[in-house]
C-alpha cells in the first residue's frame, strides 16, 4: 500500500481536540448569550407583564434603532476580534501590539461617535413610523435610557469578543450574568416598585450597561493583555484593517437594522396595532435562536482564528463540519419547541389574548432558525479566510431581499405568510454560501494535489512511536530528505511524550501538520497538555535530556504559544 | 523495536543495540541494564545498527555513563549519522567517549 495513504489512513485527522474545545466553550457561551438575551429581552418581558401591551409594542418599535446604532460596535468588535485572533495564530507579537493600540483609540472615537449620532438617528426613525401621540411618547420615554447605555454597550461588545478570543469563557459568563441580572433587578425596581413605566426599563438597561462596561474594562486591564500595547502606536493601516475586517458583520448588522425597520413598517401595515406585539414575540424567539447560534459561533471563533492564522485548512474544515452539526441540532430543537408550543412565548410576555394570526406567524417565522445558524458559521469561516468582499456583498444583497420578499408576500398572501420572508432570504444566502464554499474546497483540493507532501494527522501517546516510524518510511517512499524526516519524527515523538508527561495521563489530544518542502520542513503540533514551562537555566545546560529541550535543539526555529489552553508549537527545519 | 545483545566477562562488557531506542524501548533497556552493570569496569556500547534515539534513550545513556564513571570506563563505537546528529545537538558528544 502507498505509504502516504497508509499513514494518512492510520493516523487520519480526528476531531477530538476541537470537539473537546467546543464542549469546553459552549456551555459558557450559551450562558453568556442567555444573559445577553435577558438583557435585551427583559425590557419587553417586564413591561409586557407589568405595564401592558402598548408598552411591549413601544419597546418592540424602538428595537431597529438600537440595531442601527449598534453597527459601530459590531464593526469595531468583530474587526478587532478577527485581527487579534489571526495575529495570535501567526504568533505576531509586534502586530498584536499595534492592533491593540489601534483598538484603544478606536474605542474612544467609537464611543464619542455613537453618543453624538444616535440622537438624530433615533429622532428620524421614530418620526418615520408616524405613530400616535401616545405611542410616540411611550417610545421616546423608553429611548432616553437606552441611548444613555449605547456608548457603554460599545465597550461591552468589544470586551465580549476580546474575552472570547483569549478563551476567558468563565469571566465572560460571569459578566454576562451580572449584566443580565442587574438589568432584571433594575427593571423590576424602576418599573415595578417606582412605577416609572416604560422609561424605567430604559434606565434599567442603562444602569446594567454601565456596570458591565466598568467590570469588563477592569477585568481586561487586570487579567488579560488585551490592552497591553507596549510602545506600539496606533497606525492608519491597522485602523483601516480593523474597520475592513469588521465590515461584513457590520453590514450584516446594518442590514438587520434596515430589515427590522422595514419589516416593522410592513407588519404594522398588515396587522395593524397588534403587529408590534407579534413582532415583539417573534423577535424574542429570534433572540432565543441567536443565543444558540452566537453560543456555537462564539465557541468556534477562537479556534477558527487560530487555525486560520496557521493556514490549517483541514482542521478548519473539520471544525466547520462539527459546528454545522452542532448548530443544526440546537436550532432544530428550538424550531420544534416553537412549532409545538407557540402560545408559551406569548404567555411569557403577559399576552393572554393572542392577536389574530399570532400563533401562525410565530410558527412560520421560526422555520428559518436552522438556515440562519448555518449561514452565520459560513460568515465566520469566510471572514477568517479573508474572503471579505464576498461576505460583505452577500450580507448586503442577501439581507436586503428580506423586506422585498415580505412586501411581495404581504401583497399576494394572507398576513401570516409575511414571516416566510425570513426563510426565503436565508435560503438565498445559504445557496450562495454553499456555491462559494464548494468552489473554495475545489481550489484547495487542486492546490493539495500539487503539493502532496502535507500530512494532517492525529496521534495519541501510545501511537507516537509507530507514527514516528511511519513518518520516516513515508520520507523514504516519497524521496523526502531523510534528515528532515528524522528530525520531524523525533520532535513529534518528543512533543507527544512531553504532552503525556505534563498531563500525567494518556488522555491528551495531539493534532499535527507536517509540511515537507524541497529544502526544509515544518512541524506544527497543537495539543491540550499542560502549558510548557520554559526553564531558561535548563535550556542553557550543555547536556539536553528533556523532551522539549531536545525538540528545541533539533529544530532550526521554534515558535511556541500557549493559547486557549492549548500548546501550539511550530518547528522549522 | 530494539534488540539488545550483551555479554560480559571479567568486568569487561559489550552491548550492541539494534533498531530504535525510543520512548518505550528505553524503559526496557534501562530495566535490562541496571543489574547487568554491577561488576562491569569496562563497557563498550556498539551503536552501529541503532537508527533512532529519543530523549528517553539519551537519559538511559546518561545513566549508563554516570554509572560507569564511578566504576570504570565506557566507550561508544560505530555511531551512525542520525544518532550522531542527536548526540551533537544534545551535547552528548562532550559527555560520551565516542570512538
XYZ file of C-alpha atoms in Angstrom:
672
model
C 0.000 0.000 0.000
C 1.128 3.549 -0.693
C 2.799 4.790 2.479
C 1.212 8.193 2.234
C -2.263 6.687 2.101
C -1.191 4.312 4.822
C -0.059 6.941 7.293
C -2.984 9.203 6.436
C -5.437 6.381 6.985
C -3.962 5.017 10.170
C -3.439 8.401 11.791
C -6.132 10.309 9.987
C -7.166 13.649 11.354
C -9.751 13.164 14.060
C -11.839 15.767 15.747
C -11.270 15.050 19.449
C -9.269 18.186 20.135
C -11.711 20.598 18.507
C -14.705 18.675 19.892
C -13.249 18.919 23.373
C -12.657 22.650 22.959
C -16.185 23.181 21.648
C -17.539 21.253 24.624
C -15.403 23.386 26.930
C -16.520 26.717 25.476
C -20.125 26.035 24.505
C -21.775 25.991 27.965
C -20.070 29.256 28.949
C -21.027 30.859 25.646
C -24.638 29.703 25.908
C -24.977 31.068 29.441
C -23.317 34.280 28.290
C -25.730 34.637 25.406
C -28.697 33.717 27.570
C -27.722 36.519 29.907
C -27.429 38.840 26.923
C -30.881 37.689 25.850
C -32.087 38.510 29.333
C -30.550 41.943 28.876
C -32.228 42.675 25.538
C -35.495 40.847 26.181
C -36.060 41.616 29.814
C -37.431 45.068 28.974
C -40.165 43.561 26.775
C -40.939 40.828 29.291
C -41.104 43.209 32.260
C -43.137 45.983 30.612
C -45.377 43.434 28.842
C -46.252 41.857 32.186
C -46.196 44.942 34.439
C -47.308 47.800 32.184
C -49.258 46.348 29.262
C -49.386 45.516 25.560
C -48.773 49.116 24.397
C -45.590 49.287 26.441
C -44.430 45.982 24.898
C -45.170 47.441 21.464
C -43.126 50.580 22.208
C -40.069 48.501 23.177
C -40.519 46.421 20.034
C -40.921 49.502 17.818
C -37.703 51.062 19.195
C -35.642 47.896 18.601
C -34.497 48.705 14.991
C -32.961 51.972 16.271
C -30.717 50.107 18.730
C -29.551 47.819 15.920
C -28.670 50.820 13.723
C -26.690 52.495 16.488
C -25.025 49.204 17.431
C -23.497 48.836 13.942
C -20.414 50.812 15.021
C -19.886 48.467 17.981
C -20.250 45.441 15.719
C -17.716 46.733 13.159
C -15.100 47.536 15.798
C -15.568 44.415 17.916
C -15.744 41.975 15.018
C -12.841 43.586 13.135
C -10.636 43.687 16.219
C -11.506 40.101 17.150
C -10.580 38.829 13.689
C -7.322 40.827 13.564
C -6.281 39.753 17.058
C -7.156 36.075 16.698
C -5.401 35.757 13.339
C -2.418 37.661 14.804
C -2.272 35.178 17.657
C -2.451 32.304 15.195
C 0.543 33.739 13.358
C 2.318 34.467 16.650
C 2.948 38.036 15.505
C 3.735 39.890 18.768
C 4.512 43.303 17.203
C 1.439 43.104 15.007
C -0.728 42.215 18.006
C 0.509 45.247 19.950
C -0.189 47.570 17.046
C -3.692 46.104 16.770
C -4.261 46.656 20.493
C -3.035 50.254 20.366
C -5.268 50.955 17.370
C -8.232 49.293 19.068
C -7.894 51.500 22.152
C -8.006 54.619 20.009
C -10.955 53.289 18.024
C -12.901 52.532 21.220
C -12.674 56.141 22.380
C -13.562 57.539 18.953
C -16.381 54.985 18.547
C -17.980 55.842 21.923
C -17.948 59.574 21.119
C -19.367 58.997 17.628
C -22.163 56.797 18.986
C -23.070 59.338 21.674
C -23.392 62.064 19.036
C -25.025 60.383 16.057
C -27.635 58.344 17.923
C -29.856 61.358 18.709
C -30.687 62.302 15.085
C -30.903 58.599 14.075
C -33.454 57.828 16.774
C -35.430 61.003 16.025
C -35.671 60.184 12.308
C -36.647 56.531 12.904
C -39.359 57.274 15.454
C -40.801 60.126 13.363
C -40.897 57.926 10.233
C -43.307 55.448 11.855
C -45.961 58.189 12.141
C -47.087 56.795 15.488
C -49.998 58.044 17.518
C -49.021 60.755 20.049
C -49.444 58.295 22.939
C -47.263 55.617 21.318
C -44.718 58.240 20.193
C -44.428 59.421 23.796
C -44.013 55.837 25.074
C -41.242 55.097 22.552
C -39.324 58.288 23.455
C -39.683 57.538 27.175
C -38.011 54.199 26.590
C -35.433 55.585 24.154
C -33.752 58.046 26.563
C -32.438 55.359 28.927
C -31.326 53.064 26.111
C -29.481 55.920 24.382
C -27.510 56.612 27.569
C -26.426 52.963 27.520
C -25.226 52.807 23.903
C -21.634 54.176 24.282
C -21.120 51.797 27.210
C -22.545 49.000 25.088
C -19.685 49.575 22.637
C -17.128 48.847 25.360
C -19.008 45.740 26.495
C -19.408 44.406 22.946
C -15.706 44.796 22.215
C -14.869 43.276 25.606
C -17.037 40.235 24.934
C -15.135 39.327 21.774
C -11.753 40.017 23.391
C -12.586 37.633 26.208
C -13.760 35.073 23.671
C -10.569 35.084 21.669
C -8.319 34.754 24.709
C -10.527 31.908 25.957
C -11.670 33.618 29.210
C -15.050 31.978 28.962
C -15.818 31.796 32.676
C -15.178 35.520 33.133
C -17.316 36.226 30.102
C -20.105 34.143 31.552
C -19.836 35.865 34.939
C -20.015 39.336 33.425
C -22.946 38.480 31.189
C -24.854 37.030 34.143
C -24.013 40.120 36.181
C -25.360 42.417 33.469
C -28.478 40.354 32.753
C -29.387 40.011 36.418
C -28.615 43.702 37.076
C -30.922 44.673 34.210
C -33.703 42.459 35.521
C -33.385 43.797 39.072
C -33.195 47.435 37.929
C -36.181 46.959 35.582
C -38.257 45.412 38.347
C -37.161 48.211 40.660
C -37.860 51.094 38.268
C -40.937 49.644 36.522
C -42.447 47.602 39.342
C -41.559 49.480 42.531
C -41.086 53.085 41.379
C -43.862 52.842 38.742
C -41.718 54.657 36.131
C -43.460 52.789 33.302
C -41.592 52.023 30.098
C -38.982 54.710 30.894
C -37.905 52.630 33.881
C -36.996 49.742 31.566
C -34.753 52.066 29.533
C -32.976 53.335 32.638
C -32.599 49.769 33.899
C -30.806 48.894 30.660
C -28.558 51.948 31.029
C -27.602 51.053 34.612
C -26.799 47.451 33.707
C -24.732 48.528 30.693
C -22.634 50.986 32.698
C -21.960 48.318 35.321
C -20.990 45.740 32.680
C -18.700 48.140 30.826
C -16.881 49.081 34.040
C -16.366 45.462 35.092
C -15.257 44.498 31.569
C -12.632 47.251 31.397
C -11.260 46.442 34.855
C -11.048 42.736 34.045
C -9.399 43.250 30.659
C -6.822 45.582 32.193
C -6.019 43.389 35.173
C -6.333 39.853 33.849
C -5.518 39.951 30.140
C -3.073 41.522 27.751
C -5.885 42.832 25.555
C -4.972 46.453 26.172
C -1.241 45.947 26.567
C 0.353 47.549 23.549
C 3.862 48.267 24.898
C 5.426 51.070 22.901
C 3.297 50.330 19.840
C 1.303 53.211 18.396
C -1.969 53.090 16.501
C -1.375 53.054 12.761
C -3.616 54.171 9.938
C -3.212 50.850 8.157
C -4.158 48.840 11.259
C -7.173 51.057 11.951
C -8.244 50.550 8.340
C -7.672 46.821 8.663
C -9.797 46.541 11.821
C -12.610 48.506 10.201
C -12.321 46.500 6.969
C -12.432 43.153 8.784
C -15.443 44.319 10.780
C -17.355 45.382 7.696
C -19.054 42.029 6.887
C -20.554 41.743 10.366
C -21.153 45.491 10.413
C -23.052 45.411 7.135
C -24.933 42.372 8.324
C -25.900 44.307 11.445
C -26.819 47.390 9.412
C -28.957 45.271 7.127
C -30.530 43.769 10.224
C -31.422 47.306 11.280
C -32.838 48.106 7.847
C -34.679 44.785 7.861
C -36.143 45.403 11.286
C -37.192 48.904 10.370
C -38.777 47.908 7.040
C -40.335 44.775 8.492
C -41.834 46.766 11.329
C -43.414 49.142 8.805
C -44.758 46.238 6.660
C -46.035 44.341 9.720
C -47.778 47.401 11.182
C -49.445 47.912 7.784
C -50.544 44.260 7.549
C -51.508 43.508 11.156
C -52.474 46.928 12.480
C -51.805 47.764 16.132
C -51.248 44.149 17.111
C -48.271 43.972 14.718
C -45.944 45.396 17.369
C -46.908 42.653 19.820
C -46.434 39.844 17.255
C -43.109 41.334 16.166
C -42.034 41.626 19.802
C -42.747 37.952 20.496
C -41.158 36.820 17.213
C -38.078 38.932 17.979
C -37.845 37.228 21.349
C -37.993 33.800 19.645
C -35.372 35.026 17.171
C -33.206 36.123 20.102
C -33.511 32.641 21.570
C -32.173 31.218 18.305
C -29.366 33.777 18.423
C -28.451 32.544 21.894
C -27.752 29.138 20.350
C -26.186 30.445 17.155
C -23.945 33.004 18.851
C -23.131 30.418 21.502
C -21.786 27.998 18.890
C -20.192 30.794 16.867
C -18.552 32.214 19.987
C -17.159 28.839 20.999
C -15.782 28.318 17.471
C -14.344 31.802 16.991
C -11.090 31.339 18.972
C -10.247 28.030 17.274
C -11.259 29.348 13.876
C -8.910 32.322 14.227
C -6.074 30.166 15.485
C -6.410 27.596 12.706
C -6.852 30.240 10.000
C -3.710 32.019 11.195
C -1.831 28.735 10.912
C -3.379 28.034 7.493
C -4.509 24.654 8.862
C -7.214 24.172 6.263
C -8.113 20.581 7.077
C -8.551 21.449 10.743
C -10.763 24.335 9.667
C -12.960 22.119 7.520
C -13.313 19.667 10.379
C -14.263 22.479 12.749
C -16.861 23.737 10.266
C -18.336 20.251 9.996
C -18.576 19.896 13.769
C -20.012 23.403 14.166
C -22.629 22.827 11.472
C -23.819 19.595 13.085
C -23.985 21.282 16.481
C -25.826 24.366 15.285
C -28.303 22.307 13.243
C -29.122 20.116 16.235
C -29.571 23.049 18.623
C -31.578 25.355 16.369
C -33.571 22.385 15.017
C -34.624 21.536 18.571
C -35.683 25.148 19.161
C -37.747 25.171 15.953
C -39.540 22.029 17.124
C -40.344 23.582 20.512
C -41.691 26.788 18.936
C -43.768 24.836 16.404
C -45.292 22.727 19.167
C -45.833 25.378 21.862
C -46.016 28.847 20.252
C -48.516 30.117 22.830
C -45.905 29.829 25.599
C -43.899 32.733 24.177
C -46.976 34.990 24.169
C -47.800 33.991 27.741
C -44.216 34.807 28.808
C -44.818 38.375 27.610
C -48.063 38.671 29.545
C -50.153 38.403 26.333
C -53.175 36.249 27.137
C -55.405 37.418 24.264
C -53.161 36.345 21.355
C -53.727 38.555 18.267
C -55.265 37.034 15.120
C -52.667 35.095 13.121
C -50.271 35.477 16.067
C -49.593 31.749 16.533
C -49.317 31.016 12.798
C -46.966 33.997 12.354
C -44.636 32.698 15.047
C -44.682 29.184 13.565
C -43.835 30.463 10.076
C -41.149 32.753 11.451
C -39.317 30.027 13.435
C -38.650 27.893 10.338
C -35.609 29.988 9.344
C -33.566 29.474 12.523
C -31.545 26.489 11.239
C -30.511 28.183 7.987
C -29.672 31.364 9.864
C -27.346 29.361 12.113
C -25.518 27.666 9.250
C -25.175 30.955 7.349
C -23.673 32.567 10.453
C -20.982 29.862 10.540
C -20.253 30.401 6.855
C -19.787 34.117 7.509
C -17.373 33.355 10.354
C -15.463 30.927 8.117
C -15.206 33.265 5.132
C -14.254 36.218 7.316
C -11.435 34.221 8.891
C -10.312 33.086 5.447
C -10.248 36.770 4.448
C -12.919 36.291 1.800
C -14.341 39.596 2.886
C -15.692 41.005 -0.347
C -17.976 38.043 -0.942
C -19.167 38.064 2.669
C -19.870 41.782 2.613
C -21.721 41.693 -0.713
C -23.729 38.677 0.403
C -24.647 40.398 3.664
C -25.921 43.421 1.779
C -27.579 41.673 -1.158
C -28.971 38.725 0.755
C -30.337 40.663 3.701
C -31.773 43.441 1.562
C -34.068 40.884 -0.058
C -35.934 40.273 3.214
C -38.168 43.355 3.119
C -38.676 42.747 -0.619
C -39.880 39.179 -0.017
C -42.016 40.389 2.899
C -43.564 43.114 0.779
C -44.347 40.704 -2.087
C -45.792 38.101 0.267
C -47.923 40.749 2.004
C -49.358 41.760 -1.382
C -50.407 38.307 -2.563
C -50.897 36.085 0.511
C -52.618 36.318 3.916
C -50.698 38.396 6.559
C -49.113 35.461 8.424
C -47.224 34.445 5.253
C -45.093 37.579 5.580
C -42.966 35.637 8.060
C -41.838 33.183 5.362
C -39.725 36.054 4.007
C -37.065 35.184 6.605
C -36.732 31.592 5.372
C -36.671 32.651 1.726
C -33.916 35.187 2.430
C -31.764 32.733 4.352
C -32.222 30.179 1.558
C -30.795 32.670 -0.958
C -27.816 33.366 1.335
C -27.331 29.646 2.032
C -27.268 28.794 -1.676
C -24.625 31.444 -2.356
C -22.578 30.278 0.628
C -22.650 26.650 -0.476
C -21.572 27.524 -4.025
C -18.684 29.666 -2.728
C -17.640 27.018 -0.199
C -17.639 24.197 -2.754
C -15.599 26.311 -5.187
C -13.128 27.127 -2.446
C -12.785 23.455 -1.497
C -12.195 22.532 -5.143
C -9.470 25.152 -5.437
C -7.825 23.941 -2.245
C -8.023 20.322 -3.408
C -6.189 21.250 -6.590
C -3.505 23.014 -4.566
C -3.175 19.979 -2.318
C -2.712 17.721 -5.330
C 0.178 19.883 -6.465
C 1.770 19.700 -3.026
C 1.004 16.212 -1.817
C 3.652 16.135 0.850
C 1.454 17.754 3.515
C 0.360 15.448 6.306
C -2.550 16.247 8.643
C -2.536 13.687 11.425
C -3.927 12.928 14.849
C -1.896 10.900 17.311
C -2.434 9.555 20.802
C 0.523 8.912 23.126
C 0.540 5.107 22.605
C 0.634 5.661 18.824
C 3.506 8.153 18.778
C 6.306 5.619 18.330
C 4.559 3.919 15.430
C 3.784 7.257 13.854
C 7.438 8.245 14.113
C 8.375 5.122 12.116
C 5.700 5.815 9.542
C 6.905 9.374 9.011
C 10.409 8.089 8.275
C 9.061 5.354 5.973
C 6.918 7.917 4.226
C 10.026 10.034 3.624
C 11.852 7.027 2.141
C 8.948 6.240 -0.177
C 8.472 9.811 -1.349
C 12.051 10.893 -1.842
C 11.964 13.346 1.043
C 15.204 14.443 2.687
C 15.903 11.768 5.316
C 17.424 14.238 7.756
C 14.312 16.386 7.746
C 12.060 13.374 8.183
C 14.233 12.060 11.031
C 14.058 15.384 12.882
C 10.330 15.819 12.294
C 9.628 12.275 13.520
C 11.819 12.684 16.582
C 10.349 16.078 17.513
C 6.843 14.723 17.095
C 7.591 11.852 19.454
C 9.261 14.174 21.960
C 6.327 16.564 21.924
C 3.751 13.818 22.379
C 5.811 12.395 25.248
C 6.004 15.877 26.767
C 2.264 16.408 26.472
C 1.651 12.993 28.003
C 4.079 13.568 30.879
C 2.832 17.074 31.614
C -0.759 15.895 31.561
C 0.179 12.810 33.602
C -2.151 10.689 31.502
C -2.693 9.239 28.035
C -5.785 11.380 27.643
C -4.041 14.020 25.582
C -5.206 15.126 22.167
C -2.476 15.917 19.687
C -3.096 17.175 16.168
C -0.236 17.556 13.742
C 0.547 19.179 10.440
C 3.778 18.190 8.687
C 4.915 20.008 5.581
C 7.897 18.786 3.591
C 9.468 21.225 1.159
C 12.450 20.528 -1.138
C 14.950 22.194 1.232
C 13.081 22.435 4.502
C 10.310 21.021 6.644
C 7.744 22.278 9.124
C 6.021 20.545 12.005
C 3.035 22.132 13.708
C 1.681 20.498 16.831
C -1.434 21.520 18.722
C -2.031 19.636 21.958
C -4.034 20.071 25.119
C -1.268 19.070 27.506
C -0.234 21.499 30.230
C 1.435 24.794 29.343
C 5.116 24.244 28.562
C 7.304 25.792 31.207
C 10.356 27.202 29.529
C 13.164 26.832 32.014
C 15.956 29.166 30.904
C 18.554 27.546 33.171
C 17.759 24.152 31.747
C 17.965 25.469 28.209
C 21.455 26.787 28.879
C 22.733 23.434 30.116
C 25.239 21.686 27.913
C 23.530 18.317 28.015
C 19.939 18.127 26.942
C 17.853 15.170 28.008
C 14.359 16.678 28.249
C 11.670 16.312 25.598
C 11.169 19.966 24.887
C 14.851 20.783 25.298
C 15.781 18.262 22.616
C 12.989 19.478 20.357
C 14.399 23.000 20.545
C 17.890 21.785 19.759
C 16.737 19.678 16.815
C 14.794 22.495 15.201
C 16.227 25.390 13.272
C 13.486 27.602 14.676
C 10.750 27.015 17.252
C 7.682 29.174 17.786
C 5.636 28.419 20.842
C 2.437 29.883 22.182
C 0.006 28.788 24.872
C -3.383 29.806 23.548
C -6.896 28.800 24.598
C -5.336 26.273 26.996
C -3.581 24.634 24.064
C 0.108 24.212 23.378
C 0.733 25.491 19.905
C 4.250 24.678 18.699
C 5.699 25.260 15.255
C 9.136 23.775 14.480
C 11.038 24.609 11.322
C 13.923 22.550 9.923
C 11.710 -2.125 18.100
C 15.038 -2.532 19.914
C 17.230 -5.602 20.095
C 19.745 -5.670 22.904
C 22.675 -8.013 22.710
C 25.014 -8.038 25.692
C 27.886 -10.114 27.028
C 30.176 -9.710 29.994
C 33.318 -11.451 31.182
C 35.767 -10.466 33.933
C 34.327 -6.977 34.250
C 34.526 -6.314 30.532
C 31.134 -5.877 28.903
C 29.958 -5.417 25.325
C 26.451 -4.191 24.428
C 25.072 -3.964 20.899
C 21.896 -2.032 20.209
C 19.955 -2.730 17.021
C 16.863 -0.770 15.970
C 15.266 2.175 17.712
C 15.850 3.488 21.202
C 12.516 5.260 21.511
C 10.303 6.356 24.400
C 9.040 2.841 25.032
C 12.117 0.706 24.347
C 14.228 2.995 26.547
C 12.252 1.799 29.548
C 13.034 -1.853 28.674
C 16.659 -1.032 28.025
C 17.044 0.736 31.381
C 15.450 -2.219 33.187
C 17.707 -4.699 31.412
C 20.893 -2.766 32.008
C 20.500 -1.979 35.715
C 21.641 -5.313 37.193
C 23.966 -6.052 34.310
C 26.333 -3.139 35.041
C 27.002 -4.115 38.668
C 30.531 -5.543 38.275
C 31.447 -4.001 34.930
C 34.623 -1.895 34.808
C 34.986 -1.579 31.028
C 31.905 -1.150 28.859
C 31.723 -0.903 25.084
C 28.452 0.238 23.545
C 28.184 -0.621 19.848
C 25.566 1.553 18.143
C 26.261 0.565 14.536
C 22.714 -0.624 13.962
C 20.961 1.919 16.146
C 18.983 4.103 13.733
C 16.913 6.272 16.045
C 17.191 7.704 19.530
C 14.903 9.946 21.573
C 15.473 11.970 24.740
C 14.307 8.964 26.750
C 17.149 6.986 25.128
C 19.582 9.795 25.893
C 18.569 9.675 29.536
C 19.384 5.960 29.692
C 22.752 6.579 28.054
C 23.425 9.328 30.596
C 22.528 6.936 33.402
C 24.949 4.353 31.995
C 27.670 6.962 31.567
C 27.270 8.193 35.161
C 27.309 4.625 36.496
C 30.423 3.755 34.518
C 32.169 6.944 35.568
C 32.133 5.583 39.124
C 33.013 2.009 38.125
C 35.449 2.308 35.251
C 35.370 3.203 31.547
C 32.787 3.396 28.805
C 33.325 3.537 25.025
C 30.664 4.227 22.425
C 31.542 2.900 18.981
C 30.157 2.806 15.438
C 27.683 5.649 15.887
C 25.520 6.163 12.802
C 24.930 9.547 11.164
C 21.420 10.249 12.502
C 22.213 9.195 16.043
C 25.455 11.178 15.957
C 23.452 14.255 14.974
C 21.269 13.817 18.051
C 24.390 13.391 20.197
C 25.807 16.587 18.752
C 22.779 18.817 19.254
C 22.112 17.458 22.729
C 25.709 17.920 23.902
C 26.354 14.176 24.314
C 29.481 14.284 22.176
C 31.125 16.097 25.081
C 29.962 13.579 27.671
C 30.323 10.233 25.942
C 33.621 8.721 24.925
C 32.728 8.245 21.262
C 35.256 6.364 19.124
